[in-house]
mmCIF file of C-alpha atoms in Angstrom:
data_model
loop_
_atom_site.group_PDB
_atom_site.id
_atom_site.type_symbol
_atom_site.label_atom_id
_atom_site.label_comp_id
_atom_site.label_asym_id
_atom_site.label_seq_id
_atom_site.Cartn_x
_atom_site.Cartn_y
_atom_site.Cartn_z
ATOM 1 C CA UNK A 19 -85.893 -25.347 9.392
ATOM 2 C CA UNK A 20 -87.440 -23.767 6.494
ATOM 3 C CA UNK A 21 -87.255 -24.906 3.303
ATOM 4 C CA UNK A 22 -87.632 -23.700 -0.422
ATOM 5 C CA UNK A 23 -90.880 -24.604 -0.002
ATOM 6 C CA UNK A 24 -91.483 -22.121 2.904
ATOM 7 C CA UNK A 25 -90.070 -18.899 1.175
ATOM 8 C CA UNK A 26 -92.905 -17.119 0.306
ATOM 9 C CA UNK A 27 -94.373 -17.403 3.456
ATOM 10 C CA UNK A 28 -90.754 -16.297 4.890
ATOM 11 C CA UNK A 29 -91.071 -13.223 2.486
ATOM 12 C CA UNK A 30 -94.688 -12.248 3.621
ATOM 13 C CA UNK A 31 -93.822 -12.656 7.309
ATOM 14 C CA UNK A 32 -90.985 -10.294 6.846
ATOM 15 C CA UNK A 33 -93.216 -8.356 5.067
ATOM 16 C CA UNK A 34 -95.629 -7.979 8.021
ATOM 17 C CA UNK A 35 -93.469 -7.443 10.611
ATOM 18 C CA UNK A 36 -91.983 -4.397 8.407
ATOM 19 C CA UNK A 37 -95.669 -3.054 7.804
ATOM 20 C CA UNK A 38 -96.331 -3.412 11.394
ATOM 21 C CA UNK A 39 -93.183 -1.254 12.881
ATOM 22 C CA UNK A 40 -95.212 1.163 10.403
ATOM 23 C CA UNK A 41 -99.191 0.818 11.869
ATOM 24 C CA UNK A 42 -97.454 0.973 15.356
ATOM 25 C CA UNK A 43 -95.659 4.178 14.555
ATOM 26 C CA UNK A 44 -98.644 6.066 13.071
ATOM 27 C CA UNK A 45 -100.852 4.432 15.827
ATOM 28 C CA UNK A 46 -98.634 5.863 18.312
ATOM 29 C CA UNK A 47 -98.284 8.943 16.703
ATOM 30 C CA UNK A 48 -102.360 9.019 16.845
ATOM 31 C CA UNK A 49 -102.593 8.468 20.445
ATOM 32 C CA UNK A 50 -101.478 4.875 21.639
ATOM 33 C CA UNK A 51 -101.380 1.394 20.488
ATOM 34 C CA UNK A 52 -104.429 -0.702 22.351
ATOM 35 C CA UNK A 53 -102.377 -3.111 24.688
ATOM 36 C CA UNK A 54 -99.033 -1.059 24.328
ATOM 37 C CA UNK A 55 -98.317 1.725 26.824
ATOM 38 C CA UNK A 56 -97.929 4.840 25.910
ATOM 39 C CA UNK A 57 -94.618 5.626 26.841
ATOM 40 C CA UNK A 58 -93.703 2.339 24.725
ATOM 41 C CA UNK A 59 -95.659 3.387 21.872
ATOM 42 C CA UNK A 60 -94.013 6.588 21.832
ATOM 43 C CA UNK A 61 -90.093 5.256 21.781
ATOM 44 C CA UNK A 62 -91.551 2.848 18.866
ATOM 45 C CA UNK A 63 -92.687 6.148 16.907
ATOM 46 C CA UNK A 64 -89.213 8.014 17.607
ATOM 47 C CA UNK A 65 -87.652 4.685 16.173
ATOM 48 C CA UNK A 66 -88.990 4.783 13.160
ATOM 49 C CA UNK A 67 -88.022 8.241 12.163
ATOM 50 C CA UNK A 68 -84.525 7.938 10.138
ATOM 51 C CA UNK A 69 -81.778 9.810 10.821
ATOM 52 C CA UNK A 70 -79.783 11.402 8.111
ATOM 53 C CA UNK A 71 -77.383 8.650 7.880
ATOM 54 C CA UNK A 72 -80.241 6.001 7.509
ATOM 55 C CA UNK A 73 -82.121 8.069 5.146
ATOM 56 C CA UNK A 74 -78.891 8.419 3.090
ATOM 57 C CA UNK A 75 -78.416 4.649 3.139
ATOM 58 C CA UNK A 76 -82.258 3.315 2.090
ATOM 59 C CA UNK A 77 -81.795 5.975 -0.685
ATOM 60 C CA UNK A 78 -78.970 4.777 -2.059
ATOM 61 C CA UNK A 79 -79.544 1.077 -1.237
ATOM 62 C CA UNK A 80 -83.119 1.769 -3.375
ATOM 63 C CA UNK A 81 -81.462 3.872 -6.139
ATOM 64 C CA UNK A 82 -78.786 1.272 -6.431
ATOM 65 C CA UNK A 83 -81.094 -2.091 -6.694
ATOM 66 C CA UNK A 84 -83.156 0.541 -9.195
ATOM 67 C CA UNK A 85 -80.294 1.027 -11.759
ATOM 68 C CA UNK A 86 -79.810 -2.966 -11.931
ATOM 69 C CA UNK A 87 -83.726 -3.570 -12.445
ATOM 70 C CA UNK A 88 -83.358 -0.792 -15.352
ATOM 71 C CA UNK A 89 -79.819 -2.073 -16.582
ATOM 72 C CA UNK A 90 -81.080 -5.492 -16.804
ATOM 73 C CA UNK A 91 -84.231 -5.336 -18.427
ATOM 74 C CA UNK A 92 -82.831 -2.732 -21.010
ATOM 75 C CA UNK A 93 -80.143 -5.617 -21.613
ATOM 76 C CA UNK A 94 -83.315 -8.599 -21.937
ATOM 77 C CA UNK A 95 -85.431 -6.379 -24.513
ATOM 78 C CA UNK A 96 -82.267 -5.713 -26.800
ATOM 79 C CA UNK A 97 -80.744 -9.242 -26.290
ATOM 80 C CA UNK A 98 -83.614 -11.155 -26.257
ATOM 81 C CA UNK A 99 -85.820 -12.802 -23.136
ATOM 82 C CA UNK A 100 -83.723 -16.054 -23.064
ATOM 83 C CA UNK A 101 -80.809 -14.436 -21.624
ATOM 84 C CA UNK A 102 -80.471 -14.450 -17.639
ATOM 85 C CA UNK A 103 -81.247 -10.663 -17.848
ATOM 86 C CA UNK A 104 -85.071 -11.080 -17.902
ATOM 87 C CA UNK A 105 -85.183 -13.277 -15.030
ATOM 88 C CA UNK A 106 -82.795 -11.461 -12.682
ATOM 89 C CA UNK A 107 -84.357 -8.065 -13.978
ATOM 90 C CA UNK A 108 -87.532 -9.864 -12.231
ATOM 91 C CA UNK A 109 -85.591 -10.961 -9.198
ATOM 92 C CA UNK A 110 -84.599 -7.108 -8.718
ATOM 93 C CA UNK A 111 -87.821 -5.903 -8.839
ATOM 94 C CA UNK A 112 -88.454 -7.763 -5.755
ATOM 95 C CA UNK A 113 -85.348 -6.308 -4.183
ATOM 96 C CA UNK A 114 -86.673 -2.648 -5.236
ATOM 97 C CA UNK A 115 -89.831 -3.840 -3.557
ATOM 98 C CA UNK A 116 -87.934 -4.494 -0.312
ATOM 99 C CA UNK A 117 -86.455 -1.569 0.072
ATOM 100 C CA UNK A 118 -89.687 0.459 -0.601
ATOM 101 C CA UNK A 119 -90.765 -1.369 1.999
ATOM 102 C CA UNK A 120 -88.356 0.601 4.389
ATOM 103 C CA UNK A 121 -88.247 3.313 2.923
ATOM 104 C CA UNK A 122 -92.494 3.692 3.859
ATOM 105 C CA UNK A 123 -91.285 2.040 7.090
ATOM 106 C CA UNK A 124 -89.259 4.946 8.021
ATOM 107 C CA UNK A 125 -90.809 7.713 6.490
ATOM 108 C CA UNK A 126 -88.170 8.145 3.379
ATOM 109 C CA UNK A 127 -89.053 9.720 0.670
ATOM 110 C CA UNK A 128 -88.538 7.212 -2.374
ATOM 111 C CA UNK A 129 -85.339 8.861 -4.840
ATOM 112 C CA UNK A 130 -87.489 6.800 -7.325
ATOM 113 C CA UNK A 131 -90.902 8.415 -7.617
ATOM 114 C CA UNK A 132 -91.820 9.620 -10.503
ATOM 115 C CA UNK A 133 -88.782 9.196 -12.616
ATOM 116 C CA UNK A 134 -88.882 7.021 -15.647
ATOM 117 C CA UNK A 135 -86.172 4.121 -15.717
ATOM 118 C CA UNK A 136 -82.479 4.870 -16.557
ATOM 119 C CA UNK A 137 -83.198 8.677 -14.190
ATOM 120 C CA UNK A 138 -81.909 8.573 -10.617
ATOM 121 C CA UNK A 139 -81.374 11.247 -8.012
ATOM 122 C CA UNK A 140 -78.143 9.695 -6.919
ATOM 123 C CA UNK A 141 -75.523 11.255 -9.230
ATOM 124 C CA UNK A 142 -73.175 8.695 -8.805
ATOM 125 C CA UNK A 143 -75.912 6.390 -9.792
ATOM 126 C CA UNK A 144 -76.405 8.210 -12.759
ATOM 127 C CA UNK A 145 -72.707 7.699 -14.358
ATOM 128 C CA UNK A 146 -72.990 4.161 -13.481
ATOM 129 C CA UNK A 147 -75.936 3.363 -15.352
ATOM 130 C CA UNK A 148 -74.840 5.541 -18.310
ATOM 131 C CA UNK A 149 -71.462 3.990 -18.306
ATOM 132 C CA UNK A 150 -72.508 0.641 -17.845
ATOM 133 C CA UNK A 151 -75.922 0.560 -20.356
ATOM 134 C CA UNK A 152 -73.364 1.817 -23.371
ATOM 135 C CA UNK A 153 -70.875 -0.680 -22.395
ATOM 136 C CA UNK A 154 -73.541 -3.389 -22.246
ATOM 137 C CA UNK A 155 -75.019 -2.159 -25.578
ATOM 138 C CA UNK A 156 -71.513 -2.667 -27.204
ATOM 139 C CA UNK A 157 -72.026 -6.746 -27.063
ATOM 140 C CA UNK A 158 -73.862 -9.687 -25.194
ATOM 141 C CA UNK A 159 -70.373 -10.583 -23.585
ATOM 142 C CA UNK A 160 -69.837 -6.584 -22.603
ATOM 143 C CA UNK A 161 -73.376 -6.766 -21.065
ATOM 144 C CA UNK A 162 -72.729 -9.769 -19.093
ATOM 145 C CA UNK A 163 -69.436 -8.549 -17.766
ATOM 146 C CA UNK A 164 -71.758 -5.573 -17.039
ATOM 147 C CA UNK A 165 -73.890 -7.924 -14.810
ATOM 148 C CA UNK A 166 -70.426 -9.038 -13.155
ATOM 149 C CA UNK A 167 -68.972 -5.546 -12.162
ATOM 150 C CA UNK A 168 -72.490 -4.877 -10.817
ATOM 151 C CA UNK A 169 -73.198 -7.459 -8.975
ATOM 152 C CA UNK A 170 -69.694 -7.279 -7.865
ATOM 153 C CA UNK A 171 -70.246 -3.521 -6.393
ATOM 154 C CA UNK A 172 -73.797 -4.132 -4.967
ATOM 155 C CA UNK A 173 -72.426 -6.993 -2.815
ATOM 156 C CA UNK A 174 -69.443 -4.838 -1.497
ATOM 157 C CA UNK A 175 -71.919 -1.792 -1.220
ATOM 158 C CA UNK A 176 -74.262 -4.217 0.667
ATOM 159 C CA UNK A 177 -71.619 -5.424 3.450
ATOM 160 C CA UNK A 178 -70.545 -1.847 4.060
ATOM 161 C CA UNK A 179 -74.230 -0.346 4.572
ATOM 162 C CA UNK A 180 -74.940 -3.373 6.716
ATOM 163 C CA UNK A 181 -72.098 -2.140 9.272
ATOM 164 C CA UNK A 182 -73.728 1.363 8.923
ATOM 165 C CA UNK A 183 -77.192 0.729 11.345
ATOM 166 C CA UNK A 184 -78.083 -0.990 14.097
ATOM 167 C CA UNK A 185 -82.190 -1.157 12.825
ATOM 168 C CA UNK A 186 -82.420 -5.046 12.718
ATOM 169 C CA UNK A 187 -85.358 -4.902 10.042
ATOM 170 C CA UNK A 188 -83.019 -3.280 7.662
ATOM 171 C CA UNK A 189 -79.828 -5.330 8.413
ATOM 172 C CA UNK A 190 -82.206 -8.245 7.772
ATOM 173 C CA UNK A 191 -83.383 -6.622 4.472
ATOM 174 C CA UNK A 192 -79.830 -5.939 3.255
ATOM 175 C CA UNK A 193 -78.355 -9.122 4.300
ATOM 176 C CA UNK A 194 -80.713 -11.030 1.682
ATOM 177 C CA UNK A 195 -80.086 -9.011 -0.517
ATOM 178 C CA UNK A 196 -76.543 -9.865 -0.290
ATOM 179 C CA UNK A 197 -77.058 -13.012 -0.411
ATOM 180 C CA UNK A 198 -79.159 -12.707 -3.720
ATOM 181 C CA UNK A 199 -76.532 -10.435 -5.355
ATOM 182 C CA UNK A 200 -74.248 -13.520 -4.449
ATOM 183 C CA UNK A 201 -76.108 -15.836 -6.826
ATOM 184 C CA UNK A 202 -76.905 -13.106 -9.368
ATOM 185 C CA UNK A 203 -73.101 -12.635 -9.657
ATOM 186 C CA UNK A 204 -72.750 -16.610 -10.152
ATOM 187 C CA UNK A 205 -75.002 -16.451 -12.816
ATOM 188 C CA UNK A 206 -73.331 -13.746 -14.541
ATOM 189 C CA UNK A 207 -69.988 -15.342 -14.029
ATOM 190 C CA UNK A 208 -71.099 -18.362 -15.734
ATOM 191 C CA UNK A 209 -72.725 -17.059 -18.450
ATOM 192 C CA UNK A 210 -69.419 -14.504 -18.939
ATOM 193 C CA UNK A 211 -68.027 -17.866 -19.274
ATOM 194 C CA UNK A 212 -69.809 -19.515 -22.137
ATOM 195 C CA UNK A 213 -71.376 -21.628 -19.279
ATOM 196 C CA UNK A 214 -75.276 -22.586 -20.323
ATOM 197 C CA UNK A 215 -77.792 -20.363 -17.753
ATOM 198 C CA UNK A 216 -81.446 -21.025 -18.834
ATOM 199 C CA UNK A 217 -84.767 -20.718 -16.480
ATOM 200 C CA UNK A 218 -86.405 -17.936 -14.326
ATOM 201 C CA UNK A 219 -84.117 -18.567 -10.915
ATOM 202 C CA UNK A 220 -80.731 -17.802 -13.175
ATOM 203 C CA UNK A 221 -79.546 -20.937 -12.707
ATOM 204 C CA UNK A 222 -79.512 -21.598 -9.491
ATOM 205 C CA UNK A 223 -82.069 -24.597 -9.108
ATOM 206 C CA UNK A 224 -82.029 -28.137 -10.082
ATOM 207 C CA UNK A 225 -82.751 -28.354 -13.366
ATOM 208 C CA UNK A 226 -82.036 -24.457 -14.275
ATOM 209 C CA UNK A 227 -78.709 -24.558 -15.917
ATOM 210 C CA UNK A 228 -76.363 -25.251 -12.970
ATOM 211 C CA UNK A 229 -77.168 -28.560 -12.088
ATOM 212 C CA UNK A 230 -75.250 -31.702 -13.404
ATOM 213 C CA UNK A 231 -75.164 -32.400 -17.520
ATOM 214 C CA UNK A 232 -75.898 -28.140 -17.848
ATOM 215 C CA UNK A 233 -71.902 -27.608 -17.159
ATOM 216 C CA UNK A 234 -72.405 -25.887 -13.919
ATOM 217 C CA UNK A 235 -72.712 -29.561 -12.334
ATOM 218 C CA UNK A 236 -70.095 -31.571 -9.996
ATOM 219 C CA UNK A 237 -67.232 -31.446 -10.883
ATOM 220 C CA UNK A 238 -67.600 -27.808 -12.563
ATOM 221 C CA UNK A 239 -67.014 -25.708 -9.144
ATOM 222 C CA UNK A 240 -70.956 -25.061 -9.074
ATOM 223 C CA UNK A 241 -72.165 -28.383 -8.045
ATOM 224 C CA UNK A 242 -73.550 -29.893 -4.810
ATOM 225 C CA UNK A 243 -71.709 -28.929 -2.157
ATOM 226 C CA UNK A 244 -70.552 -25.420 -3.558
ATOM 227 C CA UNK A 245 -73.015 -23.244 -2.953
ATOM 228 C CA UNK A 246 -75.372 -23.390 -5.819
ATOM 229 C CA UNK A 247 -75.821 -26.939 -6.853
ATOM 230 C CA UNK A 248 -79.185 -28.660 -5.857
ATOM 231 C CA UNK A 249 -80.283 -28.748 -1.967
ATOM 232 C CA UNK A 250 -78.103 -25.109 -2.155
ATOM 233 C CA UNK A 251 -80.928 -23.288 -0.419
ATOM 234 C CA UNK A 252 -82.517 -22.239 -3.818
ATOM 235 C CA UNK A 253 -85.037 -25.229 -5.032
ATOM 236 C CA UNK A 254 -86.508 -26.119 -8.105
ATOM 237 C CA UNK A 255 -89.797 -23.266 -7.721
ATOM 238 C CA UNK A 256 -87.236 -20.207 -8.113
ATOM 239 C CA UNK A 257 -88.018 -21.505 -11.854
ATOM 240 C CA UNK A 258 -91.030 -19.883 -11.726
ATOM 241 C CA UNK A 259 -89.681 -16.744 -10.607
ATOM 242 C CA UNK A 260 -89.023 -16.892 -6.888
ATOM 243 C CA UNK A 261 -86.624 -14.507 -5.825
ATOM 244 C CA UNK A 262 -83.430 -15.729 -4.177
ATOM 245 C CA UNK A 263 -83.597 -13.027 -1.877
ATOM 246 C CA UNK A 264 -85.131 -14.778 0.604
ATOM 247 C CA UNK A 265 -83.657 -18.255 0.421
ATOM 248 C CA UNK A 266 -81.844 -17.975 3.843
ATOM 249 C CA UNK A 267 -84.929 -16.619 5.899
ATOM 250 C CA UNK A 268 -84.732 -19.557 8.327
#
């Protein structure tokens, strides 16, 4: 069983098997893999190649983890790097990097290139951010129940595009990412609450704001035992910036 300790190493093995699916592909596409037959390279390299509907649902699934990165850090430079917005902008930078990941996996162009933050492709992706960044603007709290009705959507958006392929690399991809919208969303929650949320990890390790004496602790509904409390899957290192994303990768 992996630990938190075992993460990043969880994170670059993922990584690897992604980037291979891609060197097979292009290998294939070259002439043949050395050790793979042809006709197995060639289903490989007719794998890869997206269909509409998978196209449709990296785009979005990028444009969508995007828009929170932007939200979030527009939300830590005008309410200050102390608030869980800088660290969970971080954390969905790593996300974005995930699902460039697939989209160079399976030869999607990226909605993303070359458009500064706060522009998106996705129209409905658009209004969101422009609703939400002037609602977030209004006050801390707004912003924070901004973070809420986010998260809130990206986890619902997540289970439905999960149903949507069979590709096991992405339905790995945006199960984590689930999962990491599921502590994101705690976070929020608790800070919505007047609950204290310090340290890189947004409170989801011991000693980061949701263990005991922080008022996230037993007895609180966030202690051992309910999902984010110490021994939760998310250790004390996510303090120095470890995204959550791949706490489960067991």
């Amino acid at each position: 069983m992996k630990t938190w300790m075992t993460r990043p190493l969880a994170l670059a093995t993922a990584a690897v098997v992604v980037g291979a699916g891609a060197g097979i592909s292009a290998a294939a596409a070259s002439g043949g893999v050395a050790g793979v037959p042809p006709e197995a390279a060639a289903a490989v390299s007719s794998a890869t190649a997206a269909d509409a509907a998978l196209t449709q649902l990296l785009r979005f699934g990028s444009e969508e983890e995007r828009m929170a990165r932007d939200l979030y850090a527009a939300f830590a430079a005008r309410y200050g790097e102390g608030t869980p917005f800088a660290w969970i902008s971080a954390s969905e930078q790593r996300h974005l990097d995930a699902m460039g990941t697939l989209l160079t996996r399976y030869a999607v162009t990226d909605p993303g290139s070359g458009k500064a933050a706060g522009t998106y492709a996705d129209a409905t992706i658009q209004s969101l951010y422009d609703r939400w960044l002037a609602q977030g603007n209004a006050s801390l709290a707004a912003a924070y129940q901004v973070g809420v009705a986010l998260e809130q959507r990206d986890i619902a958006d997540l289970r439905t595009a999960v149903t949507k392929t069979t590709a096991s690399d992405v339905r790995q991809v945006l199960t984590h990412l689930q999962r990491a919208s599921e502590h994101h969303l705690a976070a929020f929650e608790a800070a919505a609450a007047g609950r204290t949320v310090t340290g890189p990890g947004a409170g989801m390790g011991p000693g980061a704001g949701m263990g005991p004496g922080a008022g996230m602790g037993p007895g609180a509904g966030m202690g051992p035992g309910a999902g984010m409390g110490p021994g939760a899957r998310v250790g004390a290192t996510d303090r120095d910036g470890t995204c959550p994303m791949w706490d489960d990768a067991r």
